[in-house]
Amino acid sequence: MPIIKSSTDLRNNYNEISTFCHENAEPVFITKNGQGDLAVMSIATYERLNGKNELYSLLAKGRAEIISGLGIPFDEAMRTIRKELGKGEL
C-alpha cells in the first residue's frame, strides 16, 4: 500500500520520511493542496528503478532488431564473443 504524506509532513518530518525510504526501498508520495505532487525515494531505489528502465529499453531494442532481421542468434553471438576473448581482442 503506498505511503502518502502532505508537503507539510515532508517539511516537518523529513528525517522520518527519509528513513522510511531507505529502509523500505519504496517511494513516498507527497501531496500539495490535497493533490498528488511528488514521489520521494532514496537514491539507491532511484538507481535500481532507472537501471531496470535502461535494461527494458535495451531488451526492447534487441527484440526490434531481431524482428527486423538485424540481430543474430544468441548462440552465434556467444561463439563470436568467446572467440574474440580467446584472441585477446576484447
Short mmCIF file of C-alpha atoms in Angstrom, two decimals:
data_model
loop_
_atom_site.label_atom_id
_atom_site.label_comp_id
_atom_site.label_asym_id
_atom_site.label_seq_id
_atom_site.Cartn_x
_atom_site.Cartn_y
_atom_site.Cartn_z
CA MET A 1 0.00 0.00 0.00
CA PRO A 2 1.53 3.34 -0.98
CA ILE A 3 2.61 5.80 1.68
CA ILE A 4 1.09 9.23 1.11
CA LYS A 5 2.20 12.31 3.04
CA SER A 6 1.47 16.00 2.69
CA SER A 7 4.11 18.56 1.77
CA THR A 8 3.81 19.83 5.36
CA ASP A 9 4.68 16.34 6.62
CA LEU A 10 7.72 16.31 4.35
CA ARG A 11 8.86 19.64 5.73
CA ASN A 12 8.21 18.75 9.39
CA ASN A 13 9.19 15.06 9.32
CA TYR A 14 11.94 14.88 6.73
CA ASN A 15 14.16 12.51 8.73
CA GLU A 16 11.29 10.07 9.35
CA ILE A 17 10.35 10.02 5.66
CA SER A 18 13.99 9.66 4.61
CA THR A 19 14.48 6.74 6.99
CA PHE A 20 11.34 5.04 5.66
CA CYS A 21 12.52 5.43 2.05
CA HIS A 22 15.96 3.99 2.83
CA GLU A 23 14.70 1.08 4.94
CA ASN A 24 11.83 0.04 2.68
CA ALA A 25 13.16 0.89 -0.80
CA GLU A 26 9.76 2.38 -1.64
CA PRO A 27 8.70 5.87 -2.68
CA VAL A 28 6.62 8.15 -0.50
CA PHE A 29 4.01 10.11 -2.43
CA ILE A 30 3.76 13.78 -1.45
CA THR A 31 0.57 15.78 -1.87
CA LYS A 32 0.21 19.53 -2.19
CA ASN A 33 -3.21 21.05 -1.52
CA GLY A 34 -4.68 17.54 -1.49
CA GLN A 35 -3.37 16.64 -4.96
CA GLY A 36 -0.50 14.33 -5.89
CA ASP A 37 2.66 16.36 -6.44
CA LEU A 38 5.89 14.36 -5.91
CA ALA A 39 7.27 10.89 -5.37
CA VAL A 40 10.24 10.83 -2.99
CA MET A 41 12.63 7.86 -2.86
CA SER A 42 16.19 7.04 -1.87
CA ILE A 43 18.92 7.43 -4.46
CA ALA A 44 19.57 3.67 -4.30
CA THR A 45 15.92 2.96 -5.14
CA TYR A 46 16.02 5.54 -7.95
CA GLU A 47 19.18 3.99 -9.42
CA ARG A 48 17.64 0.48 -9.31
CA LEU A 49 14.48 1.75 -10.98
CA ASN A 50 16.47 3.65 -13.60
CA GLY A 51 18.65 0.57 -14.24
CA LYS A 52 15.56 -1.57 -14.80
CA ASN A 53 14.19 1.00 -17.26
CA GLU A 54 17.51 1.03 -19.16
CA LEU A 55 17.54 -2.78 -19.28
CA TYR A 56 13.94 -2.91 -20.53
CA SER A 57 14.81 -0.35 -23.18
CA LEU A 58 17.80 -2.38 -24.37
CA LEU A 59 15.72 -5.57 -24.43
CA ALA A 60 13.02 -3.84 -26.49
CA LYS A 61 15.68 -2.56 -28.89
CA GLY A 62 17.12 -6.07 -29.23
CA ARG A 63 13.70 -7.56 -29.88
CA ALA A 64 13.02 -4.94 -32.53
CA GLU A 65 16.35 -5.71 -34.21
CA ILE A 66 15.59 -9.43 -34.22
CA ILE A 67 12.14 -8.82 -35.72
CA SER A 68 13.62 -6.62 -38.44
CA GLY A 69 16.30 -9.20 -39.23
CA LEU A 70 19.24 -7.18 -37.91
CA GLY A 71 20.05 -9.38 -34.92
CA ILE A 72 21.99 -12.63 -34.74
CA PRO A 73 21.09 -15.72 -32.72
CA PHE A 74 22.34 -15.78 -29.13
CA ASP A 75 24.50 -18.87 -29.58
CA GLU A 76 26.23 -17.29 -32.57
CA ALA A 77 26.86 -14.08 -30.64
CA MET A 78 28.33 -16.05 -27.73
CA ARG A 79 30.63 -18.01 -30.09
CA THR A 80 31.90 -14.74 -31.53
CA ILE A 81 32.48 -13.24 -28.08
CA ARG A 82 34.31 -16.34 -26.83
CA LYS A 83 36.46 -16.37 -29.97
CA GLU A 84 37.38 -12.68 -29.53
CA LEU A 85 38.11 -13.21 -25.83
CA GLY A 86 40.40 -16.12 -26.71
CA LYS A 87 42.34 -13.90 -29.11
CA GLY A 88 42.57 -11.11 -26.55
CA GLU A 89 40.58 -8.75 -28.76
CA LEU A 90 38.11 -7.79 -26.02
#
